[in-house]
DNA sequence: CCGTTATTGTATCGCTCATTCCAACTGGAA
DNA sequence: TTCCAGTTGGAATGAGCGATACAATAACGG
């Protein structure tokens, strides 16, 4: 009489599809990822993909959500295992250096015009971005209490875009930006913008 | 007896194709741009495109070169008309805010895996990036002579990636990053990394 | 005028795309 | 055993892709 439990095989297949699709999508973007390629890499037929996901757009939304969730879990785990003290930007930069799938895919989708007839996946990524921006803002205000509201907003935006930019730089094969250099820069700007240096943002 | 002058119509057509292709490509990326779409927007038939360019890859290389050249000309012109004094990062940031086609397209192509069988267009964009990085480096050293070589390298890389990142931020609809804020940040970092503050880069 | 060359128009190829259809199989519930 | 929902196999569909072939035109030099 209990609610029918979902078939174990079904969940496993969904996972296989998501893993395969995330790999391909983060390399090839939305337009460059074909359903048949996902089918081939996941080992499951075309029809299984369309049984688990309504269409390509729905699959991509799921990829972003799933990959983001995985990355958040990893971040939390590694933060707990290491020094559990306060916010550590160097740690964040280092973790991003592992190129989580959802960021590469999300950046491509941010830059590309959304496919006509639905842009749920892109919107979901932008939502994650806004959440991250807010997290950065509060983290900065907590680490640098002398920072004013407008300065914190500007610095959070700059930090996020610096993260995006260093991701691009890594993809371009440039190597000058280490996590250390980047986190030091945030510190320099934060202290400079605190207190008497308000001229940075009017 | 003079070398046969190229037909006027030919050059005009090439220009129409490049303009149409640049618009579409910067919005849709490599995979998302179809030859027939370029044909439709440029008003010229399919065969004309393949007469002017060897294939899709060749067309994209031409787009990047052409759009980059146009942008450089505009930058130089507006720099001459305004204050012709030294390097002005705020001016550069403002000019980039006009979203030149080659950057949006170049960023997409940097993030996407190159299409198999040739990645000339992407390589050309990466070459432009390296040139820009070098230009930034010498500009920084000229504006801040106390900056050491390694500091200038790191700061140039950070500035370039900051440019990329703020481009992404603009595409994501975020508005906190003004040219003024960004150029002030470069100044803060440059002065902080000059002279006695060498701890930033070891 | 002619002939040559540059460019366009149209049709077509073989292929892959996203999506759909449906028959087959699977495993628990009745 | 029977039944049925969940899931897979595999083929089909219609559209669009990049690219090519080739006749038709347009402009120029002679």
Coordinates of C-alpha atoms (C1' of nucleotides) in Angstrom, one line a residue:
Chain A
X1 CA 0.0 0.0 0.0
X2 CA 3.0 2.3 0.5
X3 CA 3.7 4.8 -2.3
X4 CA 5.4 3.0 -5.1
X5 CA 9.2 3.4 -4.6
X6 CA 10.9 4.7 -7.7
X7 CA 12.8 2.0 -9.5
X8 CA 16.5 1.9 -8.5
X9 CA 17.5 1.4 -12.1
X10 CA 15.7 4.6 -13.0
X11 CA 17.6 6.7 -10.6
X12 CA 20.9 5.2 -11.6
X13 CA 20.2 5.9 -15.3
X14 CA 19.3 9.5 -14.5
X15 CA 22.6 9.9 -12.8
X16 CA 24.5 8.3 -15.7
X17 CA 22.8 10.7 -18.1
X18 CA 23.5 13.7 -15.9
X19 CA 27.1 12.9 -15.5
X20 CA 27.7 12.3 -19.2
X21 CA 25.7 15.3 -20.2
X22 CA 27.5 17.6 -17.7
X23 CA 30.9 16.6 -19.2
X24 CA 29.9 17.2 -22.8
X25 CA 27.9 20.3 -22.1
X26 CA 30.6 22.0 -20.2
X27 CA 32.9 21.4 -23.1
X28 CA 30.6 22.1 -26.0
X29 CA 27.9 24.4 -24.6
X30 CA 24.2 24.3 -25.4
X31 CA 24.3 24.4 -29.1
X32 CA 27.3 22.1 -29.4
X33 CA 25.8 19.3 -27.2
X34 CA 23.7 16.8 -29.1
X35 CA 21.3 14.3 -27.5
X36 CA 22.9 11.5 -29.4
X37 CA 26.3 12.4 -28.0
X38 CA 24.9 12.2 -24.5
X39 CA 23.2 8.9 -25.4
X40 CA 26.5 7.5 -26.6
X41 CA 28.6 8.6 -23.7
X42 CA 26.0 7.6 -21.1
X43 CA 25.4 4.2 -22.7
X44 CA 21.7 4.8 -22.6
X45 CA 19.4 5.1 -25.6
X46 CA 17.9 8.2 -26.9
X47 CA 14.5 7.4 -25.6
X48 CA 15.7 7.1 -22.0
X49 CA 17.0 10.6 -22.0
X50 CA 13.6 11.8 -23.2
X51 CA 11.9 9.7 -20.5
X52 CA 13.9 11.3 -17.7
X53 CA 13.9 14.8 -19.1
X54 CA 11.2 16.7 -21.0
X55 CA 13.6 18.1 -23.6
X56 CA 17.1 19.5 -24.2
X57 CA 16.4 22.7 -22.2
X58 CA 15.0 20.7 -19.3
X59 CA 18.1 18.5 -19.3
X60 CA 20.4 21.5 -19.2
X61 CA 18.5 23.0 -16.3
X62 CA 19.0 19.8 -14.5
X63 CA 22.7 19.7 -15.3
X64 CA 23.3 23.1 -13.8
X65 CA 21.3 22.4 -10.7
X66 CA 23.0 19.1 -10.2
X67 CA 26.5 20.2 -10.9
X68 CA 26.0 23.3 -8.6
X69 CA 24.7 21.1 -5.8
X70 CA 27.6 18.7 -6.1
X71 CA 30.1 21.6 -6.1
X72 CA 28.5 23.2 -3.0
X73 CA 28.7 19.9 -1.2
X74 CA 32.4 19.5 -2.1
X75 CA 33.1 23.1 -1.0
X76 CA 31.4 22.6 2.3
X77 CA 33.2 19.3 2.9
X78 CA 36.6 20.6 2.1
X79 CA 36.0 23.7 4.2
X80 CA 35.1 21.6 7.2
X81 CA 38.1 19.3 6.8
X82 CA 40.6 22.2 6.6
X83 CA 40.7 25.2 8.8
X84 CA 37.1 25.8 9.8
X85 CA 37.8 29.5 10.5
X86 CA 35.9 32.3 8.8
X87 CA 35.8 33.0 5.1
X88 CA 38.8 32.2 3.1
X89 CA 39.0 33.6 -0.4
X90 CA 42.1 31.8 -1.3
X91 CA 40.3 28.6 -0.5
X92 CA 37.4 29.6 -2.7
X93 CA 39.7 30.5 -5.6
X94 CA 41.5 27.2 -5.3
X95 CA 38.3 25.3 -5.3
X96 CA 37.1 27.1 -8.4
X97 CA 40.4 26.2 -10.1
X98 CA 39.0 22.6 -10.4
X99 CA 36.7 23.9 -13.1
X100 CA 33.3 22.7 -11.9
X101 CA 31.1 21.9 -14.9
X102 CA 28.3 24.3 -14.1
X103 CA 30.5 27.3 -14.2
X104 CA 32.0 26.7 -17.6
X105 CA 28.6 25.8 -19.0
X106 CA 27.0 28.7 -17.2
X107 CA 29.5 31.2 -18.5
X108 CA 29.0 29.9 -22.1
X109 CA 25.2 30.2 -21.7
X110 CA 25.5 33.6 -20.2
X111 CA 27.4 34.9 -23.2
X112 CA 25.3 33.1 -25.8
X113 CA 21.9 34.3 -26.8
X114 CA 19.4 32.0 -25.2
X115 CA 17.9 29.5 -27.7
X116 CA 14.4 30.6 -28.8
X117 CA 11.5 29.1 -26.9
X118 CA 12.9 28.9 -23.4
X119 CA 15.9 29.9 -21.5
X120 CA 15.2 28.2 -18.2
X121 CA 18.8 26.8 -17.8
X122 CA 20.4 30.1 -18.4
X123 CA 18.1 31.9 -16.0
X124 CA 18.8 29.2 -13.4
X125 CA 22.5 29.9 -13.7
X126 CA 22.0 33.7 -13.4
X127 CA 20.0 33.0 -10.2
X128 CA 22.9 31.1 -8.8
X129 CA 25.2 34.0 -9.7
X130 CA 22.9 36.4 -7.8
X131 CA 23.0 34.1 -4.8
X132 CA 26.8 33.9 -5.0
X133 CA 27.0 37.7 -5.2
X134 CA 25.0 38.0 -2.1
X135 CA 27.1 35.5 -0.3
X136 CA 30.3 37.3 -1.3
X137 CA 28.8 40.6 -0.1
X138 CA 27.9 39.3 3.4
X139 CA 31.3 37.5 3.6
X140 CA 33.1 40.7 2.8
X141 CA 31.1 42.8 5.3
X142 CA 31.8 40.2 7.9
X143 CA 35.6 40.1 7.3
X144 CA 35.9 43.9 6.8
X145 CA 33.3 45.6 9.1
X146 CA 34.6 49.0 8.2
X147 CA 33.4 48.6 4.7
X148 CA 30.4 50.6 3.8
X149 CA 27.4 49.2 2.0
X150 CA 28.1 50.7 -1.4
X151 CA 31.8 49.7 -1.1
X152 CA 30.8 46.2 -0.2
X153 CA 28.5 46.0 -3.2
X154 CA 31.1 47.2 -5.6
X155 CA 33.8 44.9 -4.1
X156 CA 31.5 41.9 -4.2
X157 CA 30.7 42.6 -7.9
X158 CA 34.4 43.0 -8.6
X159 CA 35.3 39.8 -6.8
X160 CA 32.7 37.8 -8.7
X161 CA 33.8 39.2 -12.1
X162 CA 37.4 38.5 -11.1
X163 CA 36.4 34.9 -10.5
X164 CA 34.8 34.7 -13.9
X165 CA 37.7 36.4 -15.5
X166 CA 40.3 34.1 -14.0
X167 CA 38.2 31.2 -15.1
X168 CA 38.4 32.5 -18.6
X169 CA 42.2 33.1 -18.3
X170 CA 42.7 29.5 -17.2
X171 CA 40.7 28.3 -20.2
X172 CA 42.9 30.5 -22.4
X173 CA 46.0 28.8 -21.0
X174 CA 47.3 31.7 -19.0
X175 CA 48.9 30.8 -15.7
X176 CA 49.9 34.0 -14.0
X177 CA 46.9 34.1 -11.7
X178 CA 47.3 32.0 -8.6
X179 CA 44.7 31.7 -5.8
X180 CA 47.2 33.5 -3.6
X181 CA 47.6 36.5 -5.9
X182 CA 43.8 36.9 -6.3
X183 CA 42.9 36.6 -2.6
X184 CA 45.7 39.1 -1.8
X185 CA 44.2 41.5 -4.3
X186 CA 40.8 41.3 -2.6
X187 CA 42.4 42.0 0.7
X188 CA 44.2 45.0 -0.6
X189 CA 41.1 46.5 -2.2
X190 CA 39.0 45.8 0.9
X191 CA 41.3 47.5 3.3
X192 CA 41.8 50.4 0.9
X193 CA 38.1 50.9 0.5
X194 CA 37.5 50.7 4.2
X195 CA 37.2 53.8 6.4
X196 CA 38.9 56.9 5.1
X197 CA 39.3 55.7 1.5
X198 CA 35.6 56.0 0.5
X199 CA 36.5 57.9 -2.6
X200 CA 36.4 54.6 -4.6
X201 CA 32.7 54.6 -4.8
X202 CA 30.5 57.7 -4.7
Chain B
X1 CA 48.1 46.0 -68.3
X2 CA 47.7 47.0 -64.6
X3 CA 46.8 44.2 -62.2
X4 CA 43.2 43.6 -62.5
X5 CA 41.4 45.7 -59.9
X6 CA 39.1 43.7 -57.7
X7 CA 35.5 44.2 -58.5
X8 CA 33.9 46.8 -56.3
X9 CA 30.9 44.6 -55.8
X10 CA 33.0 41.8 -54.5
X11 CA 34.5 43.9 -51.7
X12 CA 31.1 45.3 -50.7
X13 CA 29.7 41.8 -50.6
X14 CA 32.5 40.6 -48.4
X15 CA 31.8 43.5 -46.1
X16 CA 28.1 42.7 -45.9
X17 CA 28.8 39.1 -45.1
X18 CA 31.3 40.0 -42.4
X19 CA 29.0 42.5 -40.8
X20 CA 26.1 40.1 -40.8
X21 CA 28.2 37.2 -39.6
X22 CA 29.8 39.2 -36.8
X23 CA 26.4 40.2 -35.4
X24 CA 25.1 36.6 -35.5
X25 CA 28.3 35.0 -34.3
X26 CA 28.7 37.3 -31.3
X27 CA 25.2 36.4 -30.2
X28 CA 25.2 32.7 -31.1
X29 CA 28.8 31.5 -31.0
X30 CA 30.4 29.2 -33.4
X31 CA 28.0 26.2 -33.2
X32 CA 24.9 28.4 -33.0
X33 CA 25.7 30.3 -36.2
X34 CA 24.5 28.8 -39.4
X35 CA 25.7 29.7 -42.9
X36 CA 22.1 30.0 -44.0
X37 CA 21.4 32.5 -41.2
X38 CA 24.4 34.6 -42.4
X39 CA 23.1 34.3 -45.9
X40 CA 19.7 35.5 -45.0
X41 CA 20.9 38.5 -42.9
X42 CA 23.5 39.6 -45.4
X43 CA 21.1 39.2 -48.3
X44 CA 23.7 37.2 -50.3
X45 CA 23.3 33.6 -51.3
X46 CA 25.0 30.7 -49.8
X47 CA 27.5 30.4 -52.6
X48 CA 28.7 33.9 -52.2
X49 CA 29.8 33.2 -48.7
X50 CA 31.7 30.1 -49.9
X51 CA 33.2 32.1 -52.6
X52 CA 34.6 34.8 -50.2
X53 CA 35.6 32.3 -47.5
X54 CA 36.9 28.8 -47.7
X55 CA 34.6 27.4 -45.0
X56 CA 32.9 28.2 -41.7
X57 CA 36.2 28.2 -39.8
X58 CA 37.8 30.6 -42.2
X59 CA 34.8 32.9 -42.0
X60 CA 35.1 33.0 -38.2
X61 CA 38.8 33.8 -38.3
X62 CA 38.0 36.7 -40.6
X63 CA 35.2 37.9 -38.3
X64 CA 37.6 38.1 -35.4
X65 CA 40.4 39.8 -37.3
X66 CA 38.0 42.3 -38.9
X67 CA 36.1 43.1 -35.7
X68 CA 39.3 43.5 -33.8
X69 CA 40.7 45.8 -36.4
X70 CA 37.6 47.9 -36.4
X71 CA 37.7 48.2 -32.6
X72 CA 41.3 49.1 -32.5
X73 CA 40.7 51.9 -35.0
X74 CA 37.8 53.2 -33.0
X75 CA 39.8 53.1 -29.8
X76 CA 42.7 55.0 -31.4
X77 CA 40.3 57.6 -32.9
X78 CA 38.5 58.3 -29.6
X79 CA 41.7 58.4 -27.7
X80 CA 43.1 61.0 -30.1
X81 CA 39.9 63.1 -30.0
X82 CA 39.8 63.1 -26.1
X83 CA 42.8 63.7 -23.8
X84 CA 45.8 62.4 -25.7
X85 CA 47.7 62.1 -22.4
X86 CA 49.2 58.8 -21.3
X87 CA 47.3 55.5 -20.7
X88 CA 43.8 55.8 -19.4
X89 CA 42.3 52.7 -18.0
X90 CA 38.9 54.3 -17.4
X91 CA 38.8 55.1 -21.1
X92 CA 39.6 51.6 -22.0
X93 CA 37.0 50.1 -19.7
X94 CA 34.4 52.6 -21.1
X95 CA 35.3 51.6 -24.7
X96 CA 34.9 47.9 -23.8
X97 CA 31.5 48.6 -22.4
X98 CA 30.3 49.0 -26.0
X99 CA 30.6 45.2 -26.4
X100 CA 32.7 44.8 -29.5
X101 CA 31.7 41.7 -31.3
X102 CA 35.1 40.0 -31.3
X103 CA 35.3 39.9 -27.5
X104 CA 31.9 38.3 -27.0
X105 CA 32.6 35.8 -29.8
X106 CA 36.2 35.3 -28.6
X107 CA 35.1 34.6 -25.0
X108 CA 32.6 32.0 -26.2
X109 CA 35.2 30.4 -28.4
X110 CA 37.7 30.4 -25.5
X111 CA 35.3 28.6 -23.3
X112 CA 34.0 26.1 -25.8
X113 CA 36.0 23.2 -26.9
X114 CA 37.3 24.0 -30.4
X115 CA 35.4 22.2 -33.2
X116 CA 37.4 19.2 -34.5
X117 CA 39.4 19.7 -37.5
X118 CA 40.7 23.2 -37.0
X119 CA 40.6 25.9 -34.4
X120 CA 42.2 28.7 -36.3
X121 CA 39.6 31.3 -35.2
X122 CA 40.0 30.5 -31.5
X123 CA 43.8 30.5 -31.8
X124 CA 43.7 33.9 -33.5
X125 CA 41.6 35.3 -30.6
X126 CA 44.0 33.9 -28.1
X127 CA 46.8 35.6 -30.0
X128 CA 45.0 38.9 -29.7
X129 CA 44.7 38.2 -26.0
X130 CA 48.4 37.7 -25.6
X131 CA 49.1 40.9 -27.5
X132 CA 46.6 42.8 -25.2
X133 CA 48.3 41.3 -22.1
X134 CA 51.6 42.6 -23.3
X135 CA 50.2 46.0 -24.0
X136 CA 48.7 46.1 -20.6
X137 CA 52.0 45.1 -19.0
X138 CA 54.0 47.8 -20.7
X139 CA 51.3 50.4 -20.0
X140 CA 51.3 49.5 -16.3
X141 CA 55.1 49.7 -16.2
X142 CA 55.0 53.0 -17.8
X143 CA 52.4 54.5 -15.5
X144 CA 53.9 52.9 -12.4
X145 CA 57.6 52.7 -12.8
X146 CA 58.1 51.4 -9.2
X147 CA 56.3 48.2 -10.2
X148 CA 58.7 45.3 -10.5
X149 CA 58.6 42.9 -13.4
X150 CA 56.7 40.0 -11.6
X151 CA 54.3 42.4 -10.1
X152 CA 53.6 44.0 -13.5
X153 CA 53.0 40.5 -15.0
X154 CA 50.6 39.6 -12.2
X155 CA 48.7 42.9 -12.3
X156 CA 48.4 42.8 -16.1
X157 CA 46.9 39.3 -15.9
X158 CA 44.6 40.4 -13.2
X159 CA 43.5 43.5 -15.2
X160 CA 42.8 41.5 -18.3
X161 CA 40.8 38.9 -16.5
X162 CA 39.0 41.7 -14.7
X163 CA 38.1 43.0 -18.1
X164 CA 36.8 39.6 -19.2
X165 CA 34.9 39.2 -16.0
X166 CA 33.2 42.6 -16.2
X167 CA 32.2 41.8 -19.7
X168 CA 30.5 38.6 -18.4
X169 CA 28.9 40.6 -15.6
X170 CA 27.4 43.0 -18.1
X171 CA 26.1 40.1 -20.1
X172 CA 24.5 38.7 -16.9
X173 CA 22.7 42.0 -16.4
X174 CA 24.7 43.2 -13.4
X175 CA 25.4 46.9 -13.3
X176 CA 27.6 47.5 -10.2
X177 CA 30.8 47.7 -12.2
X178 CA 31.4 51.2 -13.7
X179 CA 34.5 52.1 -15.6
X180 CA 35.4 54.4 -12.8
X181 CA 35.3 51.7 -10.1
X182 CA 37.4 49.4 -12.2
X183 CA 40.1 51.8 -13.1
X184 CA 40.3 53.0 -9.5
X185 CA 40.8 49.4 -8.4
X186 CA 43.7 49.0 -10.9
X187 CA 45.3 52.2 -9.5
X188 CA 44.9 51.0 -5.9
X189 CA 46.5 47.6 -6.7
X190 CA 49.3 49.2 -8.7
X191 CA 50.3 51.6 -5.9
X192 CA 50.0 48.9 -3.3
X193 CA 52.2 46.5 -5.3
X194 CA 54.8 49.2 -6.0
X195 CA 57.9 49.6 -3.8
X196 CA 57.7 48.3 -0.3
X197 CA 54.6 46.2 -0.8
X198 CA 56.3 43.4 -2.8
X199 CA 54.7 40.7 -0.6
X200 CA 52.0 40.4 -3.2
X201 CA 54.0 38.3 -5.6
X202 CA 56.9 36.2 -4.5
Chain C
dC1 C1' 31.7 43.3 -80.3
dC2 C1' 34.3 39.4 -78.0
dG3 C1' 36.1 36.6 -74.4
dT4 C1' 37.6 36.3 -69.8
dT5 C1' 37.0 36.6 -65.0
dA6 C1' 34.4 37.7 -60.8
dT7 C1' 30.2 36.9 -58.6
dT8 C1' 25.5 35.3 -57.9
dG9 C1' 21.3 32.0 -58.2
dT10 C1' 19.5 27.6 -57.5
dA11 C1' 19.5 23.0 -56.6
dT12 C1' 21.3 19.3 -54.3
dC13 C1' 24.2 16.1 -51.5
dG14 C1' 24.9 13.3 -47.3
dC15 C1' 24.6 13.9 -42.7
dT16 C1' 23.1 15.1 -38.0
dC17 C1' 19.8 17.3 -35.3
dA18 C1' 15.8 17.2 -31.6
dT19 C1' 12.0 14.8 -31.0
dT20 C1' 8.5 11.0 -31.3
dC21 C1' 6.6 6.4 -31.7
dC22 C1' 5.9 2.0 -30.2
dA23 C1' 7.1 -2.7 -29.3
dA24 C1' 9.7 -5.1 -25.8
dC25 C1' 11.2 -6.0 -21.3
dT26 C1' 11.4 -5.7 -16.1
dG27 C1' 9.9 -6.4 -11.5
dG28 C1' 6.8 -5.8 -7.8
dA29 C1' 1.5 -6.0 -6.5
dA30 C1' -2.8 -8.3 -6.6
Chain D
dT1 C1' -0.1 -16.2 -12.8
dT2 C1' -1.7 -11.8 -14.3
dC3 C1' -1.4 -7.1 -14.6
dC4 C1' 0.6 -2.7 -15.0
dA5 C1' 3.8 1.2 -14.3
dG6 C1' 8.5 2.1 -15.1
dT7 C1' 12.1 1.8 -18.4
dT8 C1' 14.7 0.5 -22.5
dG9 C1' 15.7 -0.7 -27.5
dG10 C1' 15.7 0.9 -31.9
dA11 C1' 13.9 2.8 -35.7
dA12 C1' 11.5 6.7 -37.8
dT13 C1' 10.5 11.7 -38.9
dG14 C1' 11.0 16.1 -40.7
dA15 C1' 13.9 19.9 -40.5
dG16 C1' 18.3 22.0 -40.9
dC17 C1' 23.2 21.7 -41.2
dG18 C1' 27.9 22.6 -44.0
dA19 C1' 29.4 22.1 -48.3
dT20 C1' 29.4 21.5 -53.4
dA21 C1' 28.2 21.7 -58.4
dC22 C1' 27.2 24.3 -62.1
dA23 C1' 24.7 27.3 -65.1
dA24 C1' 23.7 32.2 -65.4
dT25 C1' 24.9 36.9 -65.1
dA26 C1' 27.7 41.1 -64.8
dA27 C1' 31.5 44.0 -65.7
dC28 C1' 35.7 44.8 -67.6
dG29 C1' 39.9 44.6 -71.1
dG30 C1' 40.8 43.7 -75.8

